[in-house]
Short mmCIF file of C-alpha atoms in Angstrom, two decimals:
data_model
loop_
_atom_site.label_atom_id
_atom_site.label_comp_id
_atom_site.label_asym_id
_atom_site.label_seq_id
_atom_site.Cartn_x
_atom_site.Cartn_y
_atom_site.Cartn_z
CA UNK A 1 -87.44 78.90 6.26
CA UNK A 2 -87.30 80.28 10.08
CA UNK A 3 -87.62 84.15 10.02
CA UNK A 4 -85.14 86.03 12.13
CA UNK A 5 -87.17 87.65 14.09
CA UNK A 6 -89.20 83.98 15.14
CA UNK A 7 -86.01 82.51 15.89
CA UNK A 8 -84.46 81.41 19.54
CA UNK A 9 -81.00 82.13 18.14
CA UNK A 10 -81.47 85.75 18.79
CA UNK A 11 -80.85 83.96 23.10
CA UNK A 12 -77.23 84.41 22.07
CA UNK A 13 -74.52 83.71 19.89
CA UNK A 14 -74.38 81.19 17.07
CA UNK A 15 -71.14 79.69 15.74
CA UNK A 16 -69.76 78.42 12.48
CA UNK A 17 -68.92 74.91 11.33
CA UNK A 18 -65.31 75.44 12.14
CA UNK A 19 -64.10 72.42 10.43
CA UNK A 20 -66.01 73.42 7.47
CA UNK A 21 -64.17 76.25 7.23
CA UNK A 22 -60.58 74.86 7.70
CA UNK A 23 -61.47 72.29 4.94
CA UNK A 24 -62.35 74.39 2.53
CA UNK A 25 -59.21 76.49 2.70
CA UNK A 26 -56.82 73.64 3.21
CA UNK A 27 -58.44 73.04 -0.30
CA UNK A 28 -58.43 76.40 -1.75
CA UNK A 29 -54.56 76.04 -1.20
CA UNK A 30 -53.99 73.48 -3.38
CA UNK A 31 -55.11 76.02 -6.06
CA UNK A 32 -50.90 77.82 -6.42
CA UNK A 33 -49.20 75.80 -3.55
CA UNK A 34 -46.08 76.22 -3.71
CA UNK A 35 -43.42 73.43 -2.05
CA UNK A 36 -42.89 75.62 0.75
CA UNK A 37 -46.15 75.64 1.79
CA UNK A 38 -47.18 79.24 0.05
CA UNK A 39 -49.35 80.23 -2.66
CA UNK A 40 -48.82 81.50 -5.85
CA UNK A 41 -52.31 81.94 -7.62
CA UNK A 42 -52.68 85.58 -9.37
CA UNK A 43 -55.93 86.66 -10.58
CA UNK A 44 -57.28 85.25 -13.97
CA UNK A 45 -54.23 82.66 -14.13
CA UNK A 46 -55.43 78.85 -14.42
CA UNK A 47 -54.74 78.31 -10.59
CA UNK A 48 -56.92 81.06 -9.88
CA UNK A 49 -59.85 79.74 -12.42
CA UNK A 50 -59.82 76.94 -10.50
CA UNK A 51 -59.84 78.12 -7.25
CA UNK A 52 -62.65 80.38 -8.38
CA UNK A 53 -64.52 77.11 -9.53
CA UNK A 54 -64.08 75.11 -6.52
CA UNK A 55 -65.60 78.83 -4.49
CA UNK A 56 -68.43 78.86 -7.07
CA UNK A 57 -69.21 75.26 -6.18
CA UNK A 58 -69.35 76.20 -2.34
CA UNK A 59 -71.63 79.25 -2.94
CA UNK A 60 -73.69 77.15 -4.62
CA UNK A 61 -73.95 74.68 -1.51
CA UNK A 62 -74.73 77.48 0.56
CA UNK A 63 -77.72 77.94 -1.02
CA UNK A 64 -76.84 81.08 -3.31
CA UNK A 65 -76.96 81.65 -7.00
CA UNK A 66 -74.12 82.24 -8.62
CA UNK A 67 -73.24 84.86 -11.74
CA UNK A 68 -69.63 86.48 -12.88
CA UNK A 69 -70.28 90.01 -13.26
CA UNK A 70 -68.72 92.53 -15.95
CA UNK A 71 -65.56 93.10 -13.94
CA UNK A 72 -65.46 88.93 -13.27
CA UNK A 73 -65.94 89.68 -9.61
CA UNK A 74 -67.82 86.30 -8.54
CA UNK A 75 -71.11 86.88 -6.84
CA UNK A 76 -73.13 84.52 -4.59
CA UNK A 77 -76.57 86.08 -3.37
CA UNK A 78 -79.94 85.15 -2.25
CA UNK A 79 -83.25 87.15 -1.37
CA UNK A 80 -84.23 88.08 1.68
CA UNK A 81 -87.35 88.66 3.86
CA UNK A 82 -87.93 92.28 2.60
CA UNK A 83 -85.57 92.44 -1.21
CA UNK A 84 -86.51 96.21 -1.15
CA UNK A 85 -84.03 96.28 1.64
CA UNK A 86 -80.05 96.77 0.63
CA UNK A 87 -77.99 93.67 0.69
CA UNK A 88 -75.61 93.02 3.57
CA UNK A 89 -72.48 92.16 1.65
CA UNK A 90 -69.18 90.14 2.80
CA UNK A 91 -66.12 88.92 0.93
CA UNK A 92 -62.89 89.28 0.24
CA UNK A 93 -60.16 88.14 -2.65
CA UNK A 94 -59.09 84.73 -4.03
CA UNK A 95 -56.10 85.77 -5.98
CA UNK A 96 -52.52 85.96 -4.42
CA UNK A 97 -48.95 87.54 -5.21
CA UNK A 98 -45.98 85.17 -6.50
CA UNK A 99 -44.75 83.22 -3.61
CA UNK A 100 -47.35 84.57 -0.83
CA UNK A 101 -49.83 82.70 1.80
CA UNK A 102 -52.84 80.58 2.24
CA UNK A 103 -55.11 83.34 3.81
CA UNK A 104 -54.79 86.38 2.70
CA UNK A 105 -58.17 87.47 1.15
CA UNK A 106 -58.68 83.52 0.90
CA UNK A 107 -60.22 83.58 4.48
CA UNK A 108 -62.58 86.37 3.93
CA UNK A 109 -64.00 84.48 1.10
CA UNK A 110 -64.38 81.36 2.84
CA UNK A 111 -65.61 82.72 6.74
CA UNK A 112 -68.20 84.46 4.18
CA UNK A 113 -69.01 81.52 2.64
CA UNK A 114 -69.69 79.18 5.66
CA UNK A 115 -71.58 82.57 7.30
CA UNK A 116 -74.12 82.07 4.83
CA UNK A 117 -73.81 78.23 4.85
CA UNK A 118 -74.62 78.37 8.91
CA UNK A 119 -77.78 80.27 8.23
CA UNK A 120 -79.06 78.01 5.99
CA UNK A 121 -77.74 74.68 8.10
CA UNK A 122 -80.24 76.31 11.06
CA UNK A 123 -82.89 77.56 8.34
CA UNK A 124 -82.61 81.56 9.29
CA UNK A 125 -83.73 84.14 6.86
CA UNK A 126 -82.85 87.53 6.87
CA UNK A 127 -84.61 90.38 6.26
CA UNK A 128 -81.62 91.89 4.08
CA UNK A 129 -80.40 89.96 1.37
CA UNK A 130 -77.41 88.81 0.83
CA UNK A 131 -74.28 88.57 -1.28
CA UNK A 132 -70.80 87.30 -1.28
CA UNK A 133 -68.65 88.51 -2.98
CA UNK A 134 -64.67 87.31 -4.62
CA UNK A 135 -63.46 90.54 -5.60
CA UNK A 136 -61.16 89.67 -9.15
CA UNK A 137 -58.07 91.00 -9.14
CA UNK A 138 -56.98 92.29 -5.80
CA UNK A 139 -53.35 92.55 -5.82
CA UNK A 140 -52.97 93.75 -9.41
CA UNK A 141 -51.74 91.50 -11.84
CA UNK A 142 -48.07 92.96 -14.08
CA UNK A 143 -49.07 96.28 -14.96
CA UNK A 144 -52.50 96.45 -14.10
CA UNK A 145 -53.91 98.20 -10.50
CA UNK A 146 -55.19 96.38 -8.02
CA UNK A 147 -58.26 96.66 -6.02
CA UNK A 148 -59.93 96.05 -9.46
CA UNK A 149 -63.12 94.26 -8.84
CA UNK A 150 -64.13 96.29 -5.59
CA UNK A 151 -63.27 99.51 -7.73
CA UNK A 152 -65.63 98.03 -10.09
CA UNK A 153 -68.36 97.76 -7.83
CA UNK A 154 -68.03 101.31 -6.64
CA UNK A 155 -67.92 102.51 -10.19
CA UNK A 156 -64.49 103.80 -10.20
CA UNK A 157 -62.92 101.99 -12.87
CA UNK A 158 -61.24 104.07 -15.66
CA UNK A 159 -61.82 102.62 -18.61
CA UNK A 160 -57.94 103.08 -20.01
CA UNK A 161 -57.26 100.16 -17.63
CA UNK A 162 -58.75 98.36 -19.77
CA UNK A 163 -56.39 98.98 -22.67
CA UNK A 164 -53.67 98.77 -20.81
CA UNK A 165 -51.06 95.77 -21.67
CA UNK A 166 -50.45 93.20 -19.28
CA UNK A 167 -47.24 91.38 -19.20
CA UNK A 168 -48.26 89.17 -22.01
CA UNK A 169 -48.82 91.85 -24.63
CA UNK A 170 -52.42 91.41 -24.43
CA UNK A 171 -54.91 94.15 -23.20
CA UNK A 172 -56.43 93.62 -20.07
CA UNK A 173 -59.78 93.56 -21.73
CA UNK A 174 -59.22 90.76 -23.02
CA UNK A 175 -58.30 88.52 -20.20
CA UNK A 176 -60.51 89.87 -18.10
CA UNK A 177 -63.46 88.51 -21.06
CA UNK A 178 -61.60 85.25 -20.70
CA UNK A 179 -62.28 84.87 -17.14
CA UNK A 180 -66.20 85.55 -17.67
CA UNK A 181 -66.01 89.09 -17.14
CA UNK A 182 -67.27 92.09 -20.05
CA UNK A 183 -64.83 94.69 -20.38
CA UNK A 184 -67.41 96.43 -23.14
CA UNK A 185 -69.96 96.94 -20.44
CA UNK A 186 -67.80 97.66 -17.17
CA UNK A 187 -70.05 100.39 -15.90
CA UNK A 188 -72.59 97.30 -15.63
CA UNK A 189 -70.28 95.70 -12.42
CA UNK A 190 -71.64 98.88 -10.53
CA UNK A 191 -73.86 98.76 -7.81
CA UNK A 192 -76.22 101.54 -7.67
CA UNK A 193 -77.10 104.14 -4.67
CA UNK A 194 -78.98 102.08 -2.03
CA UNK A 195 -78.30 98.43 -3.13
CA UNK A 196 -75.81 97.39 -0.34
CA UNK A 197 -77.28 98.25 3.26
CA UNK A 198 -73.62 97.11 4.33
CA UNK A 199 -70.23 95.60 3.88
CA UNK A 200 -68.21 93.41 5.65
CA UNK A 201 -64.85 91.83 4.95
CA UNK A 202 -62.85 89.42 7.44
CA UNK A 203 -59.01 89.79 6.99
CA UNK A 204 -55.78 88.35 8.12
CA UNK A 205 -53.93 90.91 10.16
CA UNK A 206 -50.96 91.09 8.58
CA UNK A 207 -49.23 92.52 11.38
CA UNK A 208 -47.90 91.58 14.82
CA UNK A 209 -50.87 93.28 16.85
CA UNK A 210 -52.97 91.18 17.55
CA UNK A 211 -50.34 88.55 18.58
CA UNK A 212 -48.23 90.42 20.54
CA UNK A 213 -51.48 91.56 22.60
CA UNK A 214 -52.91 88.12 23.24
CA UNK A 215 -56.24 89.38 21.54
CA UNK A 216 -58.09 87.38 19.05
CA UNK A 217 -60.43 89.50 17.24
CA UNK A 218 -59.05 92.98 15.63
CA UNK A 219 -61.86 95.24 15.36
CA UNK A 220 -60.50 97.83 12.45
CA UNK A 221 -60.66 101.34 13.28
CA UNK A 222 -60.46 102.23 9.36
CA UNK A 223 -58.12 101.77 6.37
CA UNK A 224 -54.95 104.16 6.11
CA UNK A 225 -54.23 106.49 3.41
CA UNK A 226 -51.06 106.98 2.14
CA UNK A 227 -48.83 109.47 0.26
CA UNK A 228 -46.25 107.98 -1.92
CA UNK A 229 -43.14 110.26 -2.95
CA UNK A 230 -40.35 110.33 -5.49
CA UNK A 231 -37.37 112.09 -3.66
CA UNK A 232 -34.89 112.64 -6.08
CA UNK A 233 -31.15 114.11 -5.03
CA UNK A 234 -28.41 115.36 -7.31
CA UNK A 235 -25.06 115.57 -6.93
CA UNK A 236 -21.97 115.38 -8.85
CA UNK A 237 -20.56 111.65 -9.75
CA UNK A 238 -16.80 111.36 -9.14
CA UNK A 239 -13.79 109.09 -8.71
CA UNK A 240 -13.98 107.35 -5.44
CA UNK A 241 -10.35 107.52 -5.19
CA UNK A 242 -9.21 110.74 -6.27
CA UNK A 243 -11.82 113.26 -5.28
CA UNK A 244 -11.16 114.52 -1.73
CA UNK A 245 -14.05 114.29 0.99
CA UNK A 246 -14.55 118.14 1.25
CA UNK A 247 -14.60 118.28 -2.39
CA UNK A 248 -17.49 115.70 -2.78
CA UNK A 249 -21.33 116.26 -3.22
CA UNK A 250 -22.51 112.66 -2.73
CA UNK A 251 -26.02 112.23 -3.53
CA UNK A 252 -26.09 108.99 -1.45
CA UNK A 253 -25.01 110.42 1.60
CA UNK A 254 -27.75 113.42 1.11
CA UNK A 255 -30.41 110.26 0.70
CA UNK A 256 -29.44 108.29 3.31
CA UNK A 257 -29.82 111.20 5.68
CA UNK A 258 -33.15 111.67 3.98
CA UNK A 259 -33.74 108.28 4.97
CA UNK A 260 -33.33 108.23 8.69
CA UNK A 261 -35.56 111.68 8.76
CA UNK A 262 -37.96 109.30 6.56
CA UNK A 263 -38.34 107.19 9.84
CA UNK A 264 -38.34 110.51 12.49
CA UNK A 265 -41.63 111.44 10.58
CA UNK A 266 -42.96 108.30 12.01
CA UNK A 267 -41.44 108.49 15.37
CA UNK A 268 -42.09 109.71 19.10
CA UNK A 269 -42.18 113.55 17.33
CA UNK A 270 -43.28 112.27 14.21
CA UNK A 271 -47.00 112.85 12.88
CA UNK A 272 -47.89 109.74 10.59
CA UNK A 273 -48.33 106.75 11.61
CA UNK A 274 -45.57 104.81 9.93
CA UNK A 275 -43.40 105.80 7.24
CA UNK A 276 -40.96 103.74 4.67
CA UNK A 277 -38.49 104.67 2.33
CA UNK A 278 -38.87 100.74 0.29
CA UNK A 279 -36.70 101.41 -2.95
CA UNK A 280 -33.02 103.05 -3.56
CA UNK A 281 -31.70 103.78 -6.80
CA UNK A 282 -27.72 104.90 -7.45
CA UNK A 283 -26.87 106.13 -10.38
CA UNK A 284 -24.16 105.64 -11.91
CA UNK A 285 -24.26 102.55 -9.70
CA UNK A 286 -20.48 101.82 -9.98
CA UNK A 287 -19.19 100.46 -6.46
CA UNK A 288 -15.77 103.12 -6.80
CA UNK A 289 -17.67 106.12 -8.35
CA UNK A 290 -19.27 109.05 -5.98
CA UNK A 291 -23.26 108.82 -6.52
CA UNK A 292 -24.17 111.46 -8.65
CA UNK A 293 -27.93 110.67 -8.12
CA UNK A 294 -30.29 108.92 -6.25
CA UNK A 295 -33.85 108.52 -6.47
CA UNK A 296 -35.92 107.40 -3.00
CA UNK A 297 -39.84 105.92 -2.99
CA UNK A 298 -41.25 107.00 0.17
CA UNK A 299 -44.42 105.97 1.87
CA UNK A 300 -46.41 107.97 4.28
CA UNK A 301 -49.56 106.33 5.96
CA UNK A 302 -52.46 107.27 8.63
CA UNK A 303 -55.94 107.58 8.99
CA UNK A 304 -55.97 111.25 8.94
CA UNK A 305 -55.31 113.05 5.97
CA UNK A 306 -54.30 115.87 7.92
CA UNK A 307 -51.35 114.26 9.32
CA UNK A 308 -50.09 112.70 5.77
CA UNK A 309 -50.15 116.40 4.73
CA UNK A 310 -48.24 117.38 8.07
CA UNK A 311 -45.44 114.57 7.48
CA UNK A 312 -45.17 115.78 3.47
CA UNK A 313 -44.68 119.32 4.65
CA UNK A 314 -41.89 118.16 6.90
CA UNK A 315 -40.14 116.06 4.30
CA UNK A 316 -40.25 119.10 2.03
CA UNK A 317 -38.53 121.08 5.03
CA UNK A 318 -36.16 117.85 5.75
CA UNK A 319 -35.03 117.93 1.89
CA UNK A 320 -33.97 121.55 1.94
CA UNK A 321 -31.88 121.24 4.88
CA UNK A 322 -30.17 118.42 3.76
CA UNK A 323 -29.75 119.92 0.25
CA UNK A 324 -28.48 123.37 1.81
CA UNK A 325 -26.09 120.73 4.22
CA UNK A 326 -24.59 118.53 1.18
CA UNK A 327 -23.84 120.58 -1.96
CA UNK A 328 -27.18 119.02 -3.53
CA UNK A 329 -30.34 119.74 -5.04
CA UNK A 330 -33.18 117.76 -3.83
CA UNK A 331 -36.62 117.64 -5.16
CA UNK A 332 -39.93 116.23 -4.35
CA UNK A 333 -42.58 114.71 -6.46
CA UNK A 334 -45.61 113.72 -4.48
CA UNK A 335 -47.34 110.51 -6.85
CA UNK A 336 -50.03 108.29 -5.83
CA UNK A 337 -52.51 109.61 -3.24
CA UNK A 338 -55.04 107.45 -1.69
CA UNK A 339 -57.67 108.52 1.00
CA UNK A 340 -57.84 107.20 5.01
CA UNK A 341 -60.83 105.24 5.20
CA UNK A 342 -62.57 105.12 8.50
CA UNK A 343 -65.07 102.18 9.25
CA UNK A 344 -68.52 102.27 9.97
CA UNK A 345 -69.03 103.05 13.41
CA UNK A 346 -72.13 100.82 13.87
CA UNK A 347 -70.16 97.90 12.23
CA UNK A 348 -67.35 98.48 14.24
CA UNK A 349 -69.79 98.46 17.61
CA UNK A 350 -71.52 95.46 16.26
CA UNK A 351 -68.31 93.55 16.15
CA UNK A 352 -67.18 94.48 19.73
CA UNK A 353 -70.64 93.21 21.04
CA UNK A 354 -70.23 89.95 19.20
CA UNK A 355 -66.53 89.52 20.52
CA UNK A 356 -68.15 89.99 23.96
CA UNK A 357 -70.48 87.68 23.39
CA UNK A 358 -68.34 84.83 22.47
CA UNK A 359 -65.86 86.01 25.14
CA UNK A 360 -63.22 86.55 22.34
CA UNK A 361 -60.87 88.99 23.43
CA UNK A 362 -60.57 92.19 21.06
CA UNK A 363 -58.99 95.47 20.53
CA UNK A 364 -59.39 98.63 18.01
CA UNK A 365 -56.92 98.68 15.57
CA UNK A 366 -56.24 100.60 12.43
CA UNK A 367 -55.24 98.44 8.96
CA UNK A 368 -52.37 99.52 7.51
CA UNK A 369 -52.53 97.74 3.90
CA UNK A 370 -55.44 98.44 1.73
CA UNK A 371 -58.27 96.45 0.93
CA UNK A 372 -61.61 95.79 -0.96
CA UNK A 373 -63.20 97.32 1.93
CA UNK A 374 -62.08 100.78 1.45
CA UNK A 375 -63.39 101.10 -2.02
CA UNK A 376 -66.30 99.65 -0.81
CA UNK A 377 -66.82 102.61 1.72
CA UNK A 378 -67.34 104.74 -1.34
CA UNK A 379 -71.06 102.65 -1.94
CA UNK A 380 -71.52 101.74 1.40
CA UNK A 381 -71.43 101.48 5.51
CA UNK A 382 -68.34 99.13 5.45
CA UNK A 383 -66.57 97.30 7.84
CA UNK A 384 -63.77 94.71 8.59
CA UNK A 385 -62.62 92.37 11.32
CA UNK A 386 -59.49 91.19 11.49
CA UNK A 387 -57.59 87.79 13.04
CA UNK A 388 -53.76 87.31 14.32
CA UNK A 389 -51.00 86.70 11.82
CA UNK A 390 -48.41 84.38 13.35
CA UNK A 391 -45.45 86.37 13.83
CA UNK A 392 -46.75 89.30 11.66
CA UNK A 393 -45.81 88.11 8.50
CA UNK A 394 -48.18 88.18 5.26
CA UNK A 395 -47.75 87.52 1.37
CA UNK A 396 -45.00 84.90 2.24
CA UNK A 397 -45.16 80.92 2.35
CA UNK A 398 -45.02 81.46 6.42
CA UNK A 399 -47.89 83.59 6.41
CA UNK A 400 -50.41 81.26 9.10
CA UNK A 401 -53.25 81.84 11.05
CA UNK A 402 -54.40 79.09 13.90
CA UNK A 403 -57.66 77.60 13.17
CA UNK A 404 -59.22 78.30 16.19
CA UNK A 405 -58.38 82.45 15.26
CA UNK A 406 -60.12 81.92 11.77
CA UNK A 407 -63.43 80.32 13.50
CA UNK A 408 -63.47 82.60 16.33
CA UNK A 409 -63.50 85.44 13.31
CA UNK A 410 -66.00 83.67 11.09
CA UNK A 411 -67.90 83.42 14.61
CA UNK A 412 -68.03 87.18 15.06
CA UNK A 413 -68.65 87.81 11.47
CA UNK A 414 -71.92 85.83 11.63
CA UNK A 415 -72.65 87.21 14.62
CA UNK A 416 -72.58 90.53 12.91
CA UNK A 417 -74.70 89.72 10.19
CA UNK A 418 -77.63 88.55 12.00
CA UNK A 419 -77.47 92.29 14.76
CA UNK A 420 -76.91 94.17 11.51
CA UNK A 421 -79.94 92.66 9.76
CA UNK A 422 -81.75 94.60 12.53
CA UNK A 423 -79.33 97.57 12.57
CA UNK A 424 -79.55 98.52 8.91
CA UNK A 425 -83.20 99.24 8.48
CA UNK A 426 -84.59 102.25 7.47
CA UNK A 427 -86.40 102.34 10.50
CA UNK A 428 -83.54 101.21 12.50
#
């Protein structure tokens, strides 16, 4: 094998086998494809299996050995030059929703793939070692959370997921066992303190951003955080016909005013990034009766923690002048919390040099849905580079990337890899 440090591809950039890459996900999607050109492949189902087979097979080609760990994350890795060193670590997901795309988390799996395969094809060996990585369960299967696998990794699995029954009556243990994993020894999936020098995920954008700006590679700032909140307004039900408008304390008409101060919190004045109210409910739910309730799930994101606290403050302050306004009573219920996630600022520097290099044009970005990478953060430096998303669009049958976008990002990502085997040293 050529060491690194020996070898004239440190002159400049190296590239992927592009068509490599294109073939093996024009594969992968076989694995759930749908007639409309999605995917439909949820983790542990036999589409998945399959495509996590086929992956197996192509980690094995790349010259890494293969194992399913206790949380049946599946693992590619081989030594490198000095093993006491962490592993540099890329990946992604396999699994998709019902009736979603051909790249989400597919393409990370696959660029990190044919990043190892390219090092091998020109005989480099890092100092680091290595590891890819197809994190199980991404999206959450029925009633289980997602993010599993990466969770895993960073040891913060509770153990009641486990139990938990998924939409077949089973407990999650046991379908996780069925897809090679070991729900009786889940701690085991964890890697300990000083094992992974580094991660790095490659991503779909799933957003308009990089499109609309003409700019090929997304560097990620970080991963957002979000707040999500049950608003809940009462009223009093009524006739529709017979109770007079000044007589009326709608509940609807208090939430939909909640609603467009929902979207103010995310405007020019605002102080989150974006913000979404995604689910109404009316009760009684009767088109000629007066609302007597309704119940709003609200969604505040942003990379600073700060400012989700700011915009919760403000929708408490929202709800009691609407309440005071309408003859209601509003209250708040603050649920899930989850924390920003900012990158690793050498990763992030590392992945603007290698855009230069290539001459891929680039631009700083923060990721508004969550991925492997920010529970990965909790173990490790971590990272992620993203590519355009036709028209925006993600977890739908139209969700494309061009090929040229997904080799231009597995081009970067390698690139990557070989500064950060020099980066992340201890002497570095």
């Amino acid at each position: 094998m050529m060491a690194l440090l020996d070898s004239p591809l440190r002159a400049g950039p190296i590239h992927v086998d592009g068509d490599r890459l294109t073939d093996r996900l024009g594969k992968l999607r076989t694995f759930g494809g749908t007639t409309d050109g999605g995917v439909t492949r949820p983790a542990f189902t036999p589409e998945d299996l399959r495509a996590r087979e086929t992956t197996a097979g192509y980690l094995r080609e790349a010259g890494l050995r293969v194992r399913v760990d206790a949380a049946a994350n599946l693992i590619g890795t081989a030594p490198g030059r000095r093993p006491e060193l962490g592993a540099l670590v890329l990946g992604s997901h396999l699994d998709t929703v019902r009736g979603g795309g051909a790249y989400d988390g597919a393409y990370g799996v696959m660029a990190a793939v044919e990043v190892v395969q390219s090092l091998r094809d020109r005989r480099v060996e890092l100092e680091h070692p290595v590891a890819v990585i197809a994190f199980a369960n991404e999206e959450g299967t029925p009633d289980t959370s997602p993010m599993f696998g990466s969770r895993a990794v960073a040891g913060l699995v509770d153990e009641r997921e486990l139990n938990a029954r998924t939409a077949d009556g089973r407990p999650f243990s046991e379908t996780l066992d069925a897809a090679g994993g070991d729900s009786a020894r889940i701690g085991r999936a964890r890697w300990p303190h000083g094992s992974i020098a580094a991660f790095l995920e490659a991503h779909i954008e799933q957003g308009p951003i990089l499109e609309r700006e003409g700019a090929r590679i997304g560097v990620v700032e970080g991963i957002s955080g979000r707040q999500t909140v049950e608003l809940v307004v009462r009223g009093a039900a009524g006739h529709g016909g017979t109770t007079p408008m000044d007589a009326r304390r709608d509940a609807l008409v208090a939430a939909a005013q909640a609603v467009l101060g929902v979207r103010e919190l995310a405007g020019p004045s605002g102080v989150v990034r974006v913000a979404t109210v995604g689910q109404c409910r009316v009760v009684p739910g009767a088109w000629n009766v007066i609302p007597g309730e309704a119940r709003l799930q609200i969604d505040l994101r942003d990379l600073d923690g700060a400012a989700i606290d700011e915009g919760l403050a403000r929708l408490r302050a929202l709800s009691d002048r609407i309440a005071a306004d309408t003859g209601t009573t509003i209250t708040l219920s603050p649920q899930q919390r989850v924390t920003p996630t900012r990158c690793d600022e050498r990763l992030r520097k590392l992945a603007v040099d290698a855009a230069d290099s290539l001459g891929h044009a680039h631009r700083s970005l923060p990721s508004g849905a969550g991925h492997d990478a920010q529970w990965m953060s909790r173990v490790a430096p971590s990272g992620m580079v993203f590519v355009p998303s036709r028209g925006g669009v993600s977890h739908v049958p139209e969700e494309y990337t061009a090929p040229e976008d997904l080799v231009a990002g597995a081009d970067v990502l390698l690139n990557v890899v070989l500064a950060g085997d020099r980066e992340f040293r201890p002497e570095g």
